Amino acid sequence: MTVFKLILLLLTIFISILLVCKLLSKRVIIEGAGDPIAKKNDMDAVTGNFAPAIIVPAYIVKASHPRPPLISDADRFKNSQDKMQLILLRQRLRIVESQYNSTKSQLPSKPTPPKKPTNRRDFKAIIAYSSELAKYNVNLARYNVSRIAVQRQLDELDKQIKSILESIAQVQLKIDNFNSKVKSYIDALAEYNKKNDDDSHKNYRLKDFFVKSSYNSAFTGNYMNSEMVKLLLNRGCRFLDFEIVNSRGTLYVTDSSIASDRSKQITLSDALSVINRTLTKGDPVFINLRLQNAKSITYDNLKSTLNRLQYELRYTGRPIDDTTRMSEIQGKCITIANYDIKDKSGKSATDIVANKSETGLCTYENSVIANLSATTEPGTKRMTVVEPNSVGSWFDNPDISVRRLVLEYKVNFTPQRFYKRTDELTKYENIFNAMKSPYIAIKYLDDRAFDKLDADADVVV
């Protein structure tokens, strides 16, 4: 019995040790711990590559003219019903008018009375007249009966025509009132856009901004590190980009170079926690998720992870589109995904799904946009993200530059690999340092502005 208890105790101790080791291993994987000293040294080296950041203030909307209330879906649906009803009423009117005209043609002709004989002594003529008069009286009686019946039909049809015309007038009035409401909305929207676009308001549309952006925002070049996210936020990056994979229900931030080493990765929850702790200025932040093997990621998994963002940072406004303005998203995190992860009702897990027409955002690699025609418009219809090529340096094509992307294509986001310190990156940061904002209205970035930035490149750090 004693030997049995001893064996049982040793077995229990052995199993406990295995469980502890497994838990510690899982903690290392989930937290992306790897070698903490190596990660710290690596992060210190990255930080040391940067000159001290120029602290740029948050973007300030001077004034916000209120958006006119949208015409409700119920009103639009009712208007479509009214239009259909008007079509049916007009069709009915044509039918009844046709029946009226057809019935009117059925009115009998009034019989002509026979002429009286002029010679009262002409008995044959008198007898013939008497016979014709008898026939006339019979025909007149028939005419009166038929005329009354037809007239009744005409009166009924005339009543229907008047009723239909009255209904048409009522429906047309509803349609006219709706059209007047639409015109008022269009006029109010034009005033709304005019005032918000004015420099006295500076409440521009999102598609009218050039935004300081980073690519692979948690990557140091060797590890994923949540401190890298903090560093970029503090340097003014307001577009953060993460490559996301799913492993056993946990979403990890990764890179192709460390895809097989989970200890060098961090969880998306870790990255979001840093954003929670760092965001204090009120600038909106775009969080771009490049989902790998998206079919393995469920709505509940992605949504529950994104809900790690503090509630006050989550965007809950109207769907973001090409008309969304800065005042509508200030202080919020806008989540973007390259795939539409939806629940059963069709609701997306993220605020924006890239490359869907209704969401107003499209993405390109820089080598792709180089083959597109430059826009001749003063602005674009959609927000545009131009990412680095999958491999190689950001500007593999020497003819492509931030200057050209902004001037010719009105690009809003050109995410940079901040873990690769290059002259291109220094010039990129100088743009925002010189303009003293992470959000720059594209209309201020003209040839003259870029010429000045190039001239000042040696003195602005």
PDB file of C-alpha atoms in Angstrom, residues 228-381:
ATOM      1  CA  MET A 228       7.434  49.358 -31.741  1.00  0.00           C
ATOM      2  CA  VAL A 229       3.732  50.204 -32.012  1.00  0.00           C
ATOM      3  CA  LYS A 230       4.116  52.678 -29.163  1.00  0.00           C
ATOM      4  CA  LEU A 231       7.185  54.213 -30.822  1.00  0.00           C
ATOM      5  CA  LEU A 232       5.353  54.771 -34.100  1.00  0.00           C
ATOM      6  CA  LEU A 233       2.291  56.261 -32.433  1.00  0.00           C
ATOM      7  CA  ASN A 234       4.522  58.653 -30.523  1.00  0.00           C
ATOM      8  CA  ARG A 235       6.254  59.608 -33.796  1.00  0.00           C
ATOM      9  CA  GLY A 236       2.869  60.571 -35.233  1.00  0.00           C
ATOM     10  CA  CYS A 237       1.909  57.534 -37.311  1.00  0.00           C
ATOM     11  CA  ARG A 238      -1.865  57.468 -37.616  1.00  0.00           C
ATOM     12  CA  PHE A 239      -2.126  54.494 -39.970  1.00  0.00           C
ATOM     13  CA  LEU A 240      -0.893  51.256 -38.413  1.00  0.00           C
ATOM     14  CA  ASP A 241      -0.549  48.080 -40.431  1.00  0.00           C
ATOM     15  CA  PHE A 242      -0.436  44.482 -39.195  1.00  0.00           C
ATOM     16  CA  GLU A 243      -0.189  41.152 -40.985  1.00  0.00           C
ATOM     17  CA  ILE A 244      -2.527  38.783 -39.126  1.00  0.00           C
ATOM     18  CA  VAL A 245      -2.619  34.974 -38.886  1.00  0.00           C
ATOM     19  CA  ASN A 246      -4.875  32.724 -36.877  1.00  0.00           C
ATOM     20  CA  SER A 247      -3.396  29.931 -34.771  1.00  0.00           C
ATOM     21  CA  ARG A 248      -5.743  27.833 -32.678  1.00  0.00           C
ATOM     22  CA  GLY A 249      -8.194  30.676 -32.265  1.00  0.00           C
ATOM     23  CA  THR A 250      -5.610  33.337 -31.363  1.00  0.00           C
ATOM     24  CA  LEU A 251      -4.798  36.131 -33.806  1.00  0.00           C
ATOM     25  CA  TYR A 252      -1.081  36.870 -34.120  1.00  0.00           C
ATOM     26  CA  VAL A 253       0.816  39.779 -35.648  1.00  0.00           C
ATOM     27  CA  THR A 254       3.428  38.290 -37.939  1.00  0.00           C
ATOM     28  CA  ASP A 255       5.728  38.736 -40.922  1.00  0.00           C
ATOM     29  CA  SER A 256       6.677  36.227 -43.584  1.00  0.00           C
ATOM     30  CA  SER A 257      10.265  36.189 -42.291  1.00  0.00           C
ATOM     31  CA  ILE A 258       9.187  34.941 -38.831  1.00  0.00           C
ATOM     32  CA  ALA A 259       5.999  33.112 -39.803  1.00  0.00           C
ATOM     33  CA  SER A 260       7.241  29.803 -38.401  1.00  0.00           C
ATOM     34  CA  ASP A 261       8.504  31.211 -35.082  1.00  0.00           C
ATOM     35  CA  ARG A 262       5.567  32.073 -32.855  1.00  0.00           C
ATOM     36  CA  SER A 263       7.904  33.226 -30.054  1.00  0.00           C
ATOM     37  CA  LYS A 264       8.957  36.170 -32.230  1.00  0.00           C
ATOM     38  CA  GLN A 265       5.362  37.256 -32.752  1.00  0.00           C
ATOM     39  CA  ILE A 266       2.847  39.105 -30.598  1.00  0.00           C
ATOM     40  CA  THR A 267      -0.897  38.758 -30.424  1.00  0.00           C
ATOM     41  CA  LEU A 268      -3.197  41.299 -31.994  1.00  0.00           C
ATOM     42  CA  SER A 269      -4.579  41.829 -28.496  1.00  0.00           C
ATOM     43  CA  ASP A 270      -1.112  42.932 -27.352  1.00  0.00           C
ATOM     44  CA  ALA A 271      -0.919  45.488 -30.151  1.00  0.00           C
ATOM     45  CA  LEU A 272      -4.372  46.829 -29.348  1.00  0.00           C
ATOM     46  CA  SER A 273      -3.473  47.111 -25.669  1.00  0.00           C
ATOM     47  CA  VAL A 274      -0.572  49.405 -26.601  1.00  0.00           C
ATOM     48  CA  ILE A 275      -2.938  51.560 -28.635  1.00  0.00           C
ATOM     49  CA  ASN A 276      -5.257  51.758 -25.621  1.00  0.00           C
ATOM     50  CA  ARG A 277      -2.408  52.999 -23.444  1.00  0.00           C
ATOM     51  CA  THR A 278      -0.842  55.373 -25.973  1.00  0.00           C
ATOM     52  CA  LEU A 279      -3.672  57.257 -27.688  1.00  0.00           C
ATOM     53  CA  THR A 280      -4.380  60.477 -25.827  1.00  0.00           C
ATOM     54  CA  LYS A 281      -4.322  63.280 -28.391  1.00  0.00           C
ATOM     55  CA  GLY A 282      -7.637  62.738 -30.133  1.00  0.00           C
ATOM     56  CA  ASP A 283      -6.293  62.030 -33.623  1.00  0.00           C
ATOM     57  CA  PRO A 284      -8.126  59.197 -35.376  1.00  0.00           C
ATOM     58  CA  VAL A 285      -5.997  56.118 -36.008  1.00  0.00           C
ATOM     59  CA  PHE A 286      -6.495  53.684 -38.871  1.00  0.00           C
ATOM     60  CA  ILE A 287      -5.699  50.049 -38.026  1.00  0.00           C
ATOM     61  CA  ASN A 288      -5.089  48.062 -41.205  1.00  0.00           C
ATOM     62  CA  LEU A 289      -5.298  44.269 -40.896  1.00  0.00           C
ATOM     63  CA  ARG A 290      -3.839  42.182 -43.704  1.00  0.00           C
ATOM     64  CA  LEU A 291      -5.574  38.900 -42.952  1.00  0.00           C
ATOM     65  CA  GLN A 292      -3.689  35.799 -44.094  1.00  0.00           C
ATOM     66  CA  ASN A 293      -5.752  32.673 -44.741  1.00  0.00           C
ATOM     67  CA  ALA A 294      -8.872  34.707 -43.973  1.00  0.00           C
ATOM     68  CA  LYS A 295     -11.145  31.663 -44.233  1.00  0.00           C
ATOM     69  CA  SER A 296      -9.729  30.428 -40.931  1.00  0.00           C
ATOM     70  CA  ILE A 297     -10.762  33.655 -39.152  1.00  0.00           C
ATOM     71  CA  THR A 298     -14.324  33.855 -37.859  1.00  0.00           C
ATOM     72  CA  TYR A 299     -16.390  36.957 -37.210  1.00  0.00           C
ATOM     73  CA  ASP A 300     -16.628  36.207 -33.481  1.00  0.00           C
ATOM     74  CA  ASN A 301     -12.874  35.669 -33.220  1.00  0.00           C
ATOM     75  CA  LEU A 302     -11.947  38.895 -35.020  1.00  0.00           C
ATOM     76  CA  LYS A 303     -14.688  41.026 -33.462  1.00  0.00           C
ATOM     77  CA  SER A 304     -13.983  39.876 -29.913  1.00  0.00           C
ATOM     78  CA  THR A 305     -10.280  40.672 -30.419  1.00  0.00           C
ATOM     79  CA  LEU A 306     -11.016  44.130 -31.834  1.00  0.00           C
ATOM     80  CA  ASN A 307     -13.282  44.757 -28.870  1.00  0.00           C
ATOM     81  CA  ARG A 308     -10.105  44.797 -26.758  1.00  0.00           C
ATOM     82  CA  LEU A 309      -9.914  48.424 -27.867  1.00  0.00           C
ATOM     83  CA  GLN A 310     -11.317  50.727 -25.221  1.00  0.00           C
ATOM     84  CA  TYR A 311     -14.980  51.424 -25.919  1.00  0.00           C
ATOM     85  CA  GLU A 312     -14.398  55.158 -26.313  1.00  0.00           C
ATOM     86  CA  LEU A 313     -11.843  54.422 -29.058  1.00  0.00           C
ATOM     87  CA  ARG A 314     -14.212  52.258 -31.093  1.00  0.00           C
ATOM     88  CA  TYR A 315     -15.995  53.853 -34.024  1.00  0.00           C
ATOM     89  CA  THR A 316     -19.782  53.512 -33.846  1.00  0.00           C
ATOM     90  CA  GLY A 317     -20.897  56.164 -36.345  1.00  0.00           C
ATOM     91  CA  ARG A 318     -22.442  55.886 -39.779  1.00  0.00           C
ATOM     92  CA  PRO A 319     -20.679  53.715 -42.391  1.00  0.00           C
ATOM     93  CA  ILE A 320     -17.460  55.345 -43.551  1.00  0.00           C
ATOM     94  CA  ASP A 321     -17.503  56.375 -47.204  1.00  0.00           C
ATOM     95  CA  ASP A 322     -16.051  58.996 -49.519  1.00  0.00           C
ATOM     96  CA  THR A 323     -18.035  61.764 -47.766  1.00  0.00           C
ATOM     97  CA  THR A 324     -16.853  61.041 -44.209  1.00  0.00           C
ATOM     98  CA  ARG A 325     -15.161  64.044 -42.586  1.00  0.00           C
ATOM     99  CA  MET A 326     -12.528  64.414 -39.916  1.00  0.00           C
ATOM    100  CA  SER A 327     -14.978  65.585 -37.228  1.00  0.00           C
ATOM    101  CA  GLU A 328     -16.914  62.308 -37.556  1.00  0.00           C
ATOM    102  CA  ILE A 329     -13.985  60.073 -36.576  1.00  0.00           C
ATOM    103  CA  GLN A 330     -11.855  62.205 -34.260  1.00  0.00           C
ATOM    104  CA  GLY A 331     -10.574  60.269 -31.278  1.00  0.00           C
ATOM    105  CA  LYS A 332     -11.597  56.936 -32.819  1.00  0.00           C
ATOM    106  CA  CYS A 333      -9.812  53.885 -34.191  1.00  0.00           C
ATOM    107  CA  ILE A 334     -10.958  52.900 -37.676  1.00  0.00           C
ATOM    108  CA  THR A 335     -10.396  49.217 -38.403  1.00  0.00           C
ATOM    109  CA  ILE A 336      -9.697  48.066 -41.975  1.00  0.00           C
ATOM    110  CA  ALA A 337      -9.402  44.544 -43.388  1.00  0.00           C
ATOM    111  CA  ASN A 338      -8.519  43.167 -46.792  1.00  0.00           C
ATOM    112  CA  TYR A 339     -11.292  40.559 -46.454  1.00  0.00           C
ATOM    113  CA  ASP A 340     -14.892  40.981 -45.407  1.00  0.00           C
ATOM    114  CA  ILE A 341     -15.352  38.880 -42.281  1.00  0.00           C
ATOM    115  CA  LYS A 342     -19.118  38.938 -41.657  1.00  0.00           C
ATOM    116  CA  ASP A 343     -21.594  37.528 -39.179  1.00  0.00           C
ATOM    117  CA  LYS A 344     -24.753  35.655 -40.202  1.00  0.00           C
ATOM    118  CA  SER A 345     -26.647  38.911 -40.714  1.00  0.00           C
ATOM    119  CA  GLY A 346     -23.984  40.221 -43.112  1.00  0.00           C
ATOM    120  CA  LYS A 347     -22.451  42.728 -40.680  1.00  0.00           C
ATOM    121  CA  SER A 348     -18.709  43.245 -41.152  1.00  0.00           C
ATOM    122  CA  ALA A 349     -16.287  42.825 -38.257  1.00  0.00           C
ATOM    123  CA  THR A 350     -14.279  45.887 -39.345  1.00  0.00           C
ATOM    124  CA  ASP A 351     -15.295  49.477 -40.087  1.00  0.00           C
ATOM    125  CA  ILE A 352     -13.875  49.372 -43.627  1.00  0.00           C
ATOM    126  CA  VAL A 353     -13.335  46.519 -46.062  1.00  0.00           C
ATOM    127  CA  ALA A 354     -10.712  47.493 -48.618  1.00  0.00           C
ATOM    128  CA  ASN A 355     -11.556  47.537 -52.307  1.00  0.00           C
ATOM    129  CA  LYS A 356     -15.319  47.506 -51.835  1.00  0.00           C
ATOM    130  CA  SER A 357     -16.987  50.379 -53.687  1.00  0.00           C
ATOM    131  CA  GLU A 358     -19.312  51.325 -50.842  1.00  0.00           C
ATOM    132  CA  THR A 359     -16.528  51.644 -48.261  1.00  0.00           C
ATOM    133  CA  GLY A 360     -14.542  54.263 -50.172  1.00  0.00           C
ATOM    134  CA  LEU A 361     -11.022  52.779 -49.764  1.00  0.00           C
ATOM    135  CA  CYS A 362      -8.816  50.953 -52.253  1.00  0.00           C
ATOM    136  CA  THR A 363      -5.311  49.536 -51.925  1.00  0.00           C
ATOM    137  CA  TYR A 364      -2.492  49.074 -54.433  1.00  0.00           C
ATOM    138  CA  GLU A 365       1.120  48.003 -54.369  1.00  0.00           C
ATOM    139  CA  ASN A 366       3.386  50.812 -55.556  1.00  0.00           C
ATOM    140  CA  SER A 367       4.465  48.806 -58.601  1.00  0.00           C
ATOM    141  CA  VAL A 368       0.811  48.496 -59.653  1.00  0.00           C
ATOM    142  CA  ILE A 369      -0.201  52.124 -59.295  1.00  0.00           C
ATOM    143  CA  ALA A 370       2.837  53.120 -61.352  1.00  0.00           C
ATOM    144  CA  ASN A 371       1.077  51.624 -64.378  1.00  0.00           C
ATOM    145  CA  LEU A 372      -2.142  53.583 -63.831  1.00  0.00           C
ATOM    146  CA  SER A 373      -2.978  56.920 -65.385  1.00  0.00           C
ATOM    147  CA  ALA A 374      -2.537  59.948 -63.156  1.00  0.00           C
ATOM    148  CA  THR A 375      -5.721  61.687 -62.046  1.00  0.00           C
ATOM    149  CA  THR A 376      -6.559  65.081 -63.506  1.00  0.00           C
ATOM    150  CA  GLU A 377      -9.111  65.791 -60.798  1.00  0.00           C
ATOM    151  CA  PRO A 378      -8.303  68.085 -57.842  1.00  0.00           C
ATOM    152  CA  GLY A 379      -9.234  65.203 -55.522  1.00  0.00           C
ATOM    153  CA  THR A 380     -10.198  61.550 -55.630  1.00  0.00           C
ATOM    154  CA  LYS A 381     -13.487  59.753 -55.154  1.00  0.00           C
TER     155      LYS A 381
END
